[in-house]
Short mmCIF file of C-alpha atoms in Angstrom, two decimals:
data_model
loop_
_atom_site.label_atom_id
_atom_site.label_comp_id
_atom_site.label_asym_id
_atom_site.label_seq_id
_atom_site.Cartn_x
_atom_site.Cartn_y
_atom_site.Cartn_z
CA MET D 1 43.23 89.21 109.94
CA ALA D 2 41.73 92.60 110.64
CA LEU D 3 42.61 95.62 108.53
CA ASP D 4 44.00 97.57 111.48
CA GLU D 5 46.34 94.71 112.32
CA LEU D 6 47.46 94.39 108.70
CA THR D 7 48.10 98.12 108.45
CA GLN D 8 50.06 98.10 111.70
CA MET D 9 52.26 95.25 110.53
CA THR D 10 52.82 96.88 107.14
CA LEU D 11 53.82 100.20 108.67
CA THR D 12 56.16 98.46 111.10
CA GLY D 13 57.58 96.44 108.22
CA ILE D 14 58.40 99.57 106.26
CA ASN D 15 59.80 101.23 109.36
CA LEU D 16 62.07 98.32 110.27
CA GLY D 17 62.93 97.60 106.64
CA LEU D 18 64.19 101.11 105.95
CA MET D 19 66.34 101.13 109.09
CA TYR D 20 67.73 97.68 108.28
CA ALA D 21 68.43 98.92 104.77
CA LEU D 22 70.35 101.86 106.18
CA ILE D 23 72.66 99.53 108.12
CA ALA D 24 72.96 97.10 105.23
CA ILE D 25 73.73 99.76 102.63
CA GLY D 26 76.67 100.90 104.75
CA LEU D 27 77.94 97.34 104.90
CA THR D 28 77.46 96.69 101.20
CA LEU D 29 79.25 99.94 100.34
CA ILE D 30 82.26 98.87 102.40
CA PHE D 31 82.31 95.41 100.85
CA GLY D 32 81.78 96.63 97.30
CA ILE D 33 84.61 99.10 97.43
CA MET D 34 87.15 97.36 99.65
CA ARG D 35 86.18 93.69 99.33
CA ILE D 36 86.44 93.22 103.07
CA ILE D 37 83.94 91.54 105.35
CA GLN D 38 83.31 94.12 108.07
CA TYR D 39 81.88 92.07 110.92
CA ALA D 40 82.15 94.96 113.37
CA HIS D 41 79.71 97.05 111.31
CA GLY D 42 76.99 96.64 113.96
CA GLU D 43 79.36 98.08 116.55
CA PHE D 44 79.24 101.42 114.76
CA TYR D 45 75.47 101.18 114.88
CA MET D 46 75.76 100.76 118.65
CA LEU D 47 78.34 103.53 119.06
CA GLY D 48 76.22 105.87 116.97
CA ALA D 49 73.26 105.31 119.29
CA TYR D 50 75.41 106.06 122.34
CA VAL D 51 76.76 109.27 120.84
CA LEU D 52 73.16 110.45 120.46
CA TYR D 53 72.30 109.20 123.96
CA TYR D 54 75.06 111.27 125.56
CA TRP D 55 74.26 114.25 123.37
CA ALA D 56 70.48 114.30 123.78
CA ALA D 57 69.73 112.46 127.05
CA VAL D 58 72.78 113.36 129.15
CA LEU D 59 73.86 116.75 127.82
CA LYS D 60 70.28 117.68 126.84
CA LEU D 61 71.40 119.11 123.51
CA PRO D 62 69.09 119.27 120.46
CA TYR D 63 68.11 115.82 119.17
CA TRP D 64 68.37 116.35 115.40
CA VAL D 65 71.75 118.06 115.67
CA GLY D 66 72.76 115.02 117.72
CA ILE D 67 72.09 112.69 114.81
CA ILE D 68 74.36 114.76 112.60
CA VAL D 69 77.01 114.84 115.32
CA SER D 70 76.72 111.09 115.75
CA ALA D 71 77.13 110.53 112.00
CA ALA D 72 80.15 112.84 111.93
CA VAL D 73 81.83 111.24 114.95
CA ILE D 74 81.33 107.72 113.62
CA PHE D 75 82.51 108.81 110.16
CA VAL D 76 85.78 109.92 111.72
CA VAL D 77 86.09 106.77 113.85
CA GLY D 78 85.38 104.54 110.83
CA ALA D 79 87.77 106.39 108.55
CA ALA D 80 90.48 106.29 111.22
CA LEU D 81 90.06 102.55 111.73
CA GLN D 82 90.25 102.00 107.99
CA LEU D 83 93.50 103.94 107.78
CA LEU D 84 95.02 102.29 110.86
CA LEU D 85 93.83 98.70 110.65
CA PHE D 86 92.44 97.86 107.24
CA ARG D 87 94.69 99.78 104.86
CA PRO D 88 97.80 97.76 105.75
CA LEU D 89 95.88 94.56 104.99
CA HIS D 90 94.49 95.74 101.67
CA GLY D 91 95.12 93.33 98.80
CA LYS D 92 96.07 90.52 101.18
CA ASN D 93 94.01 87.45 101.92
CA ILE D 94 90.48 88.37 103.05
CA LEU D 95 90.94 86.27 106.21
CA TYR D 96 93.27 88.89 107.70
CA SER D 97 90.73 91.69 107.54
CA LEU D 98 88.10 89.22 108.73
CA ALA D 99 90.19 88.50 111.84
CA VAL D 100 90.60 92.22 112.49
CA SER D 101 86.88 92.95 112.17
CA MET D 102 86.02 89.97 114.41
CA GLY D 103 88.43 91.31 117.01
CA LEU D 104 86.84 94.73 116.74
CA ILE D 105 83.42 93.28 117.65
CA PHE D 106 84.70 92.14 121.02
CA ILE D 107 86.91 95.15 121.68
CA ILE D 108 84.16 97.65 120.91
CA SER D 109 81.26 95.85 122.57
CA SER D 110 83.26 94.93 125.71
CA GLY D 111 84.68 98.43 125.78
CA GLY D 112 81.11 99.67 125.52
CA LEU D 113 79.99 97.56 128.48
CA LEU D 114 82.87 98.98 130.56
CA THR D 115 82.28 102.56 129.50
CA PHE D 116 78.52 102.83 129.12
CA GLY D 117 77.52 100.24 131.72
CA THR D 118 75.26 97.22 131.36
CA ILE D 119 72.00 99.01 132.11
CA VAL D 120 69.56 99.46 129.25
CA LYS D 121 69.17 103.12 128.31
CA GLY D 122 66.68 105.09 126.28
CA ILE D 123 66.93 108.10 124.04
CA PRO D 124 64.03 110.48 124.73
CA SER D 125 61.60 110.99 121.87
CA VAL D 126 61.23 114.46 120.40
CA VAL D 127 58.22 113.81 118.22
CA THR D 128 54.93 113.00 119.92
CA GLY D 129 51.41 112.22 118.83
CA GLY D 130 50.17 110.22 115.93
CA VAL D 131 47.41 109.55 113.44
CA MET D 132 44.92 106.76 112.82
CA VAL D 133 45.49 104.90 109.54
CA PHE D 134 42.88 102.25 108.69
CA GLY D 135 42.27 101.76 112.37
CA ALA D 136 45.95 101.48 113.25
CA PHE D 137 47.74 104.09 115.33
CA TYR D 138 50.77 105.42 113.47
CA THR D 139 53.01 107.58 115.65
CA TYR D 140 54.54 110.66 114.12
CA GLU D 141 57.85 109.50 115.51
CA ARG D 142 57.82 106.34 113.41
CA MET D 143 56.66 108.33 110.43
CA VAL D 144 59.53 110.81 110.80
CA ILE D 145 62.02 107.98 111.29
CA SER D 146 60.82 106.28 108.10
CA ILE D 147 61.07 109.53 106.19
CA VAL D 148 64.57 110.23 107.49
CA SER D 149 65.72 106.69 106.62
CA ALA D 150 64.24 106.86 103.13
CA GLY D 151 65.69 110.35 102.61
CA LEU D 152 69.17 109.18 103.57
CA ILE D 153 68.97 106.18 101.26
CA LEU D 154 67.83 108.43 98.40
CA GLY D 155 70.56 110.91 99.25
CA LEU D 156 73.21 108.21 99.09
CA TRP D 157 71.78 106.98 95.80
CA TYR D 158 72.01 110.51 94.40
CA PHE D 159 75.53 110.89 95.72
CA LEU D 160 76.67 107.66 94.06
CA GLN D 161 74.95 108.43 90.75
CA ARG D 162 75.57 112.12 90.32
CA THR D 163 78.66 113.36 92.14
CA THR D 164 82.21 112.87 90.94
CA THR D 165 83.26 111.24 94.22
CA GLY D 166 80.23 108.96 94.08
CA MET D 167 81.09 107.96 90.53
CA ALA D 168 84.66 107.33 91.62
CA MET D 169 83.34 105.03 94.35
CA ARG D 170 81.36 103.01 91.85
CA ALA D 171 84.38 102.91 89.56
CA VAL D 172 86.66 101.64 92.34
CA SER D 173 84.15 98.95 93.21
CA GLN D 174 84.18 97.77 89.59
CA ASP D 175 87.87 98.03 88.72
CA PRO D 176 90.31 99.66 91.16
CA GLU D 177 93.32 99.41 88.83
CA VAL D 178 91.62 101.13 85.92
CA SER D 179 90.16 103.67 88.36
CA SER D 180 93.65 104.74 89.33
CA LEU D 181 94.47 105.18 85.64
CA GLN D 182 91.71 107.82 85.54
CA GLY D 183 93.40 109.73 88.37
CA ILE D 184 91.28 108.33 91.20
CA ASN D 185 93.19 107.93 94.44
CA THR D 186 91.75 104.58 95.49
CA ARG D 187 93.18 104.85 99.03
CA ARG D 188 91.26 108.07 99.56
CA ILE D 189 88.07 106.47 98.25
CA HIS D 190 88.59 103.60 100.71
CA TRP D 191 88.60 105.69 103.87
CA ILE D 192 85.76 107.88 102.62
CA ALA D 193 83.63 104.80 101.90
CA PHE D 194 84.45 103.20 105.22
CA GLY D 195 83.58 106.41 107.04
CA MET D 196 80.33 106.86 105.11
CA GLY D 197 79.26 103.24 105.55
CA SER D 198 79.92 103.42 109.28
CA ALA D 199 78.09 106.75 109.57
CA MET D 200 75.01 105.23 107.94
CA ALA D 201 75.02 102.47 110.54
CA ALA D 202 75.38 105.14 113.24
CA VAL D 203 72.30 107.01 112.01
CA ALA D 204 70.34 103.75 111.96
CA GLY D 205 71.50 103.18 115.54
CA CYS D 206 70.25 106.63 116.53
CA LEU D 207 66.82 106.02 114.97
CA MET D 208 66.44 102.49 116.27
CA GLY D 209 67.71 103.59 119.67
CA THR D 210 65.00 106.23 119.80
CA LEU D 211 62.26 103.73 118.95
CA LEU D 212 63.53 100.95 121.19
CA SER D 213 66.28 101.05 123.79
CA ILE D 214 70.07 100.80 123.71
CA VAL D 215 72.63 98.42 125.23
CA PRO D 216 76.33 98.01 124.40
CA THR D 217 75.72 94.51 123.01
CA MET D 218 73.09 95.58 120.47
CA GLY D 219 75.62 95.71 117.64
CA PHE D 220 75.90 91.99 117.07
CA ILE D 221 72.25 91.48 116.14
CA ALA D 222 72.49 94.45 113.78
CA THR D 223 75.50 92.84 112.10
CA VAL D 224 73.62 89.57 111.69
CA LYS D 225 70.62 91.37 110.17
CA ALA D 226 72.84 93.42 107.89
CA PHE D 227 74.58 90.30 106.61
CA MET D 228 71.27 88.52 106.08
CA ILE D 229 70.15 91.49 104.01
CA VAL D 230 73.25 91.98 101.86
CA ILE D 231 73.47 88.27 101.11
CA LEU D 232 69.79 88.25 100.20
CA GLY D 233 70.02 91.41 98.09
CA GLY D 234 73.44 90.69 96.61
CA LEU D 235 76.79 91.74 98.08
CA GLY D 236 77.86 95.17 96.91
CA SER D 237 74.46 96.17 95.54
CA VAL D 238 72.76 99.26 96.99
CA PRO D 239 69.30 98.53 95.51
CA GLY D 240 69.76 94.95 96.72
CA ALA D 241 70.33 96.18 100.27
CA LEU D 242 67.20 98.32 100.10
CA ILE D 243 64.96 95.52 98.79
CA GLY D 244 66.61 92.98 101.09
CA GLY D 245 66.10 95.31 104.05
CA LEU D 246 62.41 95.67 103.27
CA ILE D 247 61.97 91.91 102.85
CA ILE D 248 63.59 91.16 106.21
CA GLY D 249 61.73 94.09 107.78
CA PHE D 250 58.39 92.70 106.60
CA ILE D 251 59.21 89.17 107.72
CA ASP D 252 60.22 90.49 111.14
CA SER D 253 57.11 92.60 111.46
CA PHE D 254 54.56 90.06 110.25
CA VAL D 255 56.01 86.90 111.75
CA THR D 256 56.86 88.51 115.08
CA THR D 257 53.35 89.86 115.43
CA LEU D 258 51.60 86.70 114.27
CA VAL D 259 53.93 84.07 115.76
CA SER D 260 57.15 85.08 117.54
CA ALA D 261 60.54 86.71 117.04
CA ASP D 262 62.34 83.35 117.03
CA VAL D 263 60.19 82.09 114.20
CA ALA D 264 60.87 85.36 112.35
CA TYR D 265 64.59 84.51 112.40
CA ILE D 266 63.95 81.02 111.12
CA ILE D 267 61.72 82.26 108.30
CA GLY D 268 64.19 85.05 107.48
CA PHE D 269 67.07 82.61 107.04
CA ALA D 270 64.87 80.09 105.23
CA THR D 271 63.91 82.81 102.75
CA ILE D 272 67.60 83.58 102.17
CA PHE D 273 68.40 79.90 101.59
CA VAL D 274 65.59 79.59 99.05
CA ILE D 275 66.69 82.71 97.17
CA LEU D 276 70.32 81.62 97.19
CA ALA D 277 69.36 78.22 95.84
CA PHE D 278 67.89 79.89 92.77
CA LYS D 279 70.19 82.88 92.58
CA PRO D 280 73.48 82.24 94.41
CA THR D 281 74.61 85.86 93.98
CA GLY D 282 71.51 87.23 95.71
CA LEU D 283 68.71 89.24 94.13
CA PHE D 284 70.82 92.01 92.62
CA GLY D 285 74.27 90.57 93.09
CA GLN D 286 77.07 89.90 90.70
CA ASP D 287 79.87 87.38 90.69
CA TRP D 288 82.79 88.56 92.76
CA ASP D 289 86.08 86.91 91.78
CA MET R 1 111.62 113.78 73.39
CA LEU R 2 108.22 113.33 75.03
CA LEU R 3 108.55 109.97 76.69
CA GLU R 4 111.71 107.97 77.29
CA VAL R 5 112.23 104.58 78.82
CA GLU R 6 115.79 103.66 79.66
CA ASN R 7 117.09 100.26 80.59
CA LEU R 8 113.77 99.16 82.03
CA ARG R 9 113.72 95.93 83.97
CA ILE R 10 110.57 94.38 85.46
CA HIS R 11 110.27 91.27 87.60
CA TYR R 12 107.17 89.29 88.46
CA ASP R 13 108.26 87.54 91.63
CA LYS R 14 111.59 86.11 90.47
CA VAL R 15 110.83 85.94 86.77
CA GLU R 16 112.29 88.75 84.71
CA ALA R 17 109.61 89.84 82.23
CA VAL R 18 111.37 92.90 80.85
CA LYS R 19 115.13 92.70 80.58
CA GLY R 20 116.61 96.11 80.03
CA ILE R 21 114.50 97.81 77.39
CA SER R 22 115.00 101.35 76.14
CA LEU R 23 112.63 103.24 73.92
CA SER R 24 111.59 106.76 73.12
CA VAL R 25 108.46 108.44 71.86
CA ASP R 26 108.45 111.75 70.02
CA GLU R 27 105.72 114.32 70.29
CA GLY R 28 102.91 113.72 67.81
CA ASN R 29 104.33 110.39 66.71
CA ILE R 30 103.04 106.86 66.82
CA SER R 31 105.46 104.31 68.20
CA THR R 32 104.53 100.69 68.24
CA LEU R 33 105.69 97.73 70.28
CA ILE R 34 105.06 94.48 68.51
CA GLY R 35 105.83 90.95 69.54
CA ALA R 36 104.29 87.72 70.71
CA ASN R 37 102.38 87.13 73.91
CA GLY R 38 104.67 87.37 76.91
CA ALA R 39 107.24 89.54 75.15
CA GLY R 40 106.74 92.17 77.85
CA LYS R 41 104.74 94.73 75.85
CA SER R 42 101.91 95.26 78.31
CA SER R 43 104.32 95.28 81.25
CA ILE R 44 106.12 98.26 79.75
CA LEU R 45 102.89 100.23 79.44
CA LYS R 46 101.89 99.31 82.99
CA ALA R 47 105.27 100.42 84.29
CA ILE R 48 104.90 103.79 82.56
CA SER R 49 101.43 104.19 84.13
CA GLY R 50 102.69 103.34 87.59
CA LEU R 51 100.62 100.16 87.84
CA ILE R 52 103.66 97.96 88.36
CA LYS R 53 106.98 98.70 90.00
CA LEU R 54 110.11 98.60 87.95
CA SER R 55 113.12 96.69 89.24
CA SER R 56 115.54 99.13 87.66
CA GLY R 57 115.82 101.67 84.90
CA GLU R 58 114.26 105.02 84.39
CA ILE R 59 111.10 106.44 82.84
CA ARG R 60 111.13 110.11 81.88
CA PHE R 61 108.22 112.21 80.68
CA GLU R 62 109.03 115.64 79.28
CA GLY R 63 112.50 115.20 80.74
CA LYS R 64 111.29 114.48 84.29
CA ARG R 65 111.78 111.19 86.02
CA ILE R 66 108.40 109.60 86.79
CA ASN R 67 109.48 106.19 88.15
CA ASP R 68 108.00 106.75 91.58
CA VAL R 69 104.90 108.72 90.65
CA PRO R 70 101.85 106.76 91.89
CA ALA R 71 99.39 105.50 89.27
CA HIS R 72 96.65 108.02 90.07
CA LYS R 73 99.00 110.93 89.46
CA ILE R 74 100.21 109.78 86.03
CA VAL R 75 97.16 110.84 84.02
CA GLY R 76 97.45 114.36 85.39
CA LEU R 77 100.90 114.63 83.83
CA GLY R 78 99.46 113.99 80.39
CA ILE R 79 99.75 110.23 79.97
CA ALA R 80 96.53 108.29 79.39
CA HIS R 81 96.33 104.51 79.25
CA VAL R 82 93.83 102.41 77.29
CA PRO R 83 94.15 99.04 78.96
CA GLU R 84 94.09 95.67 77.26
CA GLY R 85 90.60 94.23 77.03
CA ARG R 86 89.08 97.76 77.24
CA ARG R 87 88.26 97.38 80.97
CA LEU R 88 85.29 99.73 80.94
CA PHE R 89 83.19 100.39 84.02
CA GLY R 90 80.56 98.06 82.63
CA LEU R 91 77.78 98.89 85.07
CA MET R 92 78.05 102.60 84.31
CA THR R 93 76.78 104.56 81.34
CA VAL R 94 78.96 105.59 78.41
CA GLN R 95 78.73 109.18 79.59
CA HIS R 96 79.89 108.32 83.12
CA ASN R 97 82.75 106.26 81.75
CA LEU R 98 83.85 109.26 79.73
CA ARG R 99 83.35 111.60 82.68
CA LEU R 100 85.68 109.48 84.77
CA GLY R 101 88.33 109.78 82.09
CA ALA R 102 88.42 113.46 83.02
CA TYR R 103 88.10 112.73 86.74
CA LEU R 104 90.66 115.38 87.70
CA GLN R 105 88.99 118.04 85.57
CA ARG R 106 86.62 120.16 87.66
CA ASP R 107 86.12 123.01 85.19
CA LYS R 108 82.67 122.67 83.58
CA LYS R 109 83.56 124.48 80.38
CA HIS R 110 86.71 122.49 79.84
CA LEU R 111 84.77 119.29 80.48
CA GLU R 112 82.14 120.27 77.95
CA GLU R 113 84.87 120.83 75.36
CA SER R 114 86.37 117.44 76.11
CA PHE R 115 83.03 115.72 75.65
CA GLN R 116 82.59 117.53 72.36
CA LEU R 117 86.05 116.51 71.21
CA VAL R 118 85.37 112.86 72.04
CA TYR R 119 81.98 112.93 70.33
CA GLU R 120 83.63 114.40 67.23
CA HIS R 121 86.02 111.46 67.08
CA PHE R 122 83.31 108.95 68.01
CA PRO R 123 79.89 110.25 66.91
CA ILE R 124 78.24 106.92 67.76
CA LEU R 125 79.09 107.40 71.43
CA LYS R 126 76.95 110.49 71.59
CA GLU R 127 73.96 108.40 70.55
CA ARG R 128 74.89 105.76 73.11
CA GLN R 129 75.76 108.06 75.98
CA GLY R 130 72.97 106.88 78.26
CA GLN R 131 73.60 103.19 77.67
CA LEU R 132 75.43 100.90 80.09
CA ALA R 133 78.94 100.29 78.80
CA LYS R 134 78.69 96.51 79.09
CA THR R 135 75.78 96.44 76.63
CA LEU R 136 77.86 97.88 73.75
CA SER R 137 79.50 95.85 71.00
CA GLY R 138 83.23 95.15 71.23
CA GLY R 139 84.11 97.86 68.75
CA GLN R 140 82.00 100.46 70.49
CA GLN R 141 83.50 99.45 73.82
CA GLN R 142 86.94 100.04 72.37
CA MET R 143 85.76 103.48 71.29
CA VAL R 144 84.60 104.24 74.83
CA ALA R 145 87.96 103.08 76.17
CA MET R 146 89.77 105.37 73.73
CA GLY R 147 87.32 108.19 74.35
CA ARG R 148 87.80 107.84 78.09
CA ALA R 149 91.54 108.26 77.62
CA LEU R 150 91.00 111.24 75.33
CA MET R 151 88.81 112.93 77.96
CA ALA R 152 91.93 113.51 80.03
CA ARG R 153 93.34 115.63 77.14
CA PRO R 154 96.66 113.80 77.33
CA LYS R 155 99.86 114.40 75.41
CA VAL R 156 100.42 110.72 74.89
CA ILE R 157 98.04 107.75 74.85
CA LEU R 158 99.26 104.28 75.68
CA MET R 159 97.12 101.75 73.83
CA ASP R 160 97.22 98.12 74.72
CA GLU R 161 95.94 95.83 71.95
CA PRO R 162 93.10 98.02 70.69
CA SER R 163 92.34 95.65 67.81
CA LEU R 164 92.10 92.52 69.94
CA GLY R 165 88.92 90.55 69.36
CA LEU R 166 87.41 93.00 66.89
CA ALA R 167 85.90 92.25 63.47
CA PRO R 168 88.11 93.34 60.52
CA ILE R 169 85.83 96.24 59.61
CA MET R 170 86.03 97.51 63.20
CA VAL R 171 89.82 97.12 63.19
CA ALA R 172 89.96 99.41 60.15
CA GLU R 173 87.76 101.91 61.95
CA ILE R 174 89.98 101.89 65.04
CA ALA R 175 93.06 102.33 62.83
CA LYS R 176 91.48 105.38 61.24
CA ILE R 177 90.82 106.86 64.64
CA ILE R 178 94.38 106.28 65.82
CA LYS R 179 95.58 108.12 62.71
CA SER R 180 93.24 111.00 63.41
CA LEU R 181 94.56 111.23 66.98
CA LYS R 182 98.05 111.63 65.57
CA GLU R 183 96.82 114.30 63.18
CA ALA R 184 95.38 116.08 66.19
CA GLY R 185 98.90 116.26 67.61
CA LEU R 186 98.80 113.38 70.07
CA ALA R 187 101.56 110.87 70.55
CA VAL R 188 100.54 107.23 70.71
CA VAL R 189 102.33 104.19 72.04
CA LEU R 190 100.63 101.28 70.38
CA VAL R 191 101.05 97.77 71.67
CA GLU R 192 99.81 95.26 69.11
CA GLN R 193 99.92 91.63 68.17
CA ASN R 194 98.57 92.60 64.78
CA ALA R 195 102.01 93.64 63.51
CA SER R 196 101.07 94.58 59.98
CA LEU R 197 98.37 96.95 61.20
CA ALA R 198 100.66 98.46 63.82
CA LEU R 199 103.59 99.01 61.46
CA LYS R 200 101.36 100.60 58.85
CA LEU R 201 100.12 103.11 61.42
CA ALA R 202 103.35 103.81 63.25
CA ASP R 203 106.29 106.09 62.60
CA LYS R 204 108.61 103.94 64.64
CA GLY R 205 108.55 100.34 65.72
CA TYR R 206 110.12 98.09 68.32
CA VAL R 207 110.09 94.34 67.93
CA LEU R 208 110.10 92.74 71.37
CA GLU R 209 111.10 89.16 72.02
CA THR R 210 111.10 87.63 75.52
CA GLY R 211 111.66 90.92 77.28
CA THR R 212 114.29 92.46 75.04
CA VAL R 213 114.24 94.66 71.95
CA ALA R 214 115.14 92.36 69.04
CA LEU R 215 114.84 95.07 66.40
CA GLU R 216 113.94 98.72 66.22
CA GLY R 217 113.64 101.32 63.50
CA LYS R 218 111.37 103.30 61.26
CA SER R 219 108.23 101.34 60.48
CA GLU R 220 108.78 101.28 56.75
CA GLU R 221 112.21 99.77 57.30
CA LEU R 222 110.77 97.15 59.62
CA ILE R 223 108.04 96.32 57.10
CA GLY R 224 110.76 95.69 54.54
CA ASN R 225 112.95 93.69 56.91
CA ALA R 226 113.20 90.02 55.91
CA TYR R 227 113.10 88.73 59.51
CA VAL R 228 110.07 90.84 60.46
CA LYS R 229 108.32 89.71 57.30
CA LYS R 230 108.93 86.09 58.09
CA ALA R 231 108.23 86.15 61.81
CA TYR R 232 105.49 88.77 62.15
CA LEU R 233 103.92 89.63 58.82
CA GLY R 234 103.22 86.10 57.68
CA GLY R 235 105.29 86.54 54.55
#
């Protein structure tokens, strides 16, 4: 294997891995705090990409502002859905919320096909050019996207570790009852977390949509990837989602380049099965009751 | 009267766990609820904190009815709860656990004072502030749980079985701290299975049996009571 090829695959691995991690961290945040399986998570990734598409490609408004707008819109949509659909089911059997999130997949993606059409669309790039790294061409666009993804992940980490609301989120994920004894309004934390998790998926959708292309059915694959990653890294664990994202990103990059995308899926799942056999809670997971 | 519970009834599904209990807690006093497992002690504390709904009765704090106040608004009134089994946020540091005890407090200076107050009561916690709570010993975890409650600067602390599972030397330490809290002007409602410890600390005691108050009175009277001696003090 030549050095340029190896460098290319590594850079792509990091690129993909960080974006996967962004989606997966949103999902793991929602699970950790609410203990619900949000199957429609990938739909917010898709919707986020379309918000940016309409903003930047149709209305021709500034790209970077569009990402913030997309995150804000999807935050509101996510928070509203939590309040309307998931709050009434809180504390009940997990199958109820599972049914709701399954339903949302079809409602949102079919609604997307009706509204946005079936034609593949693209979000125009705003960063051009690139640089040669060990014989591999690294576009500035991919570099910026990696930096933005990593920055957001770090930002979330800081938020969870250092701010009072972030601490409250971690507290609620560990013991909601005792959290309320400290004065934490757990219902408020729930919609904030759902909104934030969804917004992270939306930003990932924007970035991925810029690199590749967008279709209303793209959410499902993102959900599958996100679940692969959080199960691999450990449900509810933010570092787990980051490491898991990078592992799946590297497998996708290397195996797709060297063999094919189908084999990448097989190897991805095989890796998960092996890790689960040795550590059933995932790499950084804990036992959930 | 700081805290009053009147005719409290609590049901779990159809089972009546608390069957019409009344009690009162004076400012700066320690009141204890003693009794066997399942006597309804913890349920009473949880009802005061808003964690479980009462079927009937009334809970008043500083003369105001607080029956329907949601759990997250209770601590702001001045009632802190140290739950049974400590229930720390194990994956967070000692300092963050304490910080969350004062979750509603946004004033930096006030927060700093609260930390200082807690570290005065529990000097060891200052040394351990950066450590994950789950890595502490049982006694130190109990201190964090009590410190977390103290961070809210409450008027009354509800303590559920603080001595449970601790070594005798640690139990003595915890007892000393409870006394010092009283000296600092706090009221304490102490739920204990260790009746002799609880009655020694308390001003007033309630003996609970299957959801009712079997006996109540000043602690020294209860210590001298023949029935209490036989049933609870192993004499």
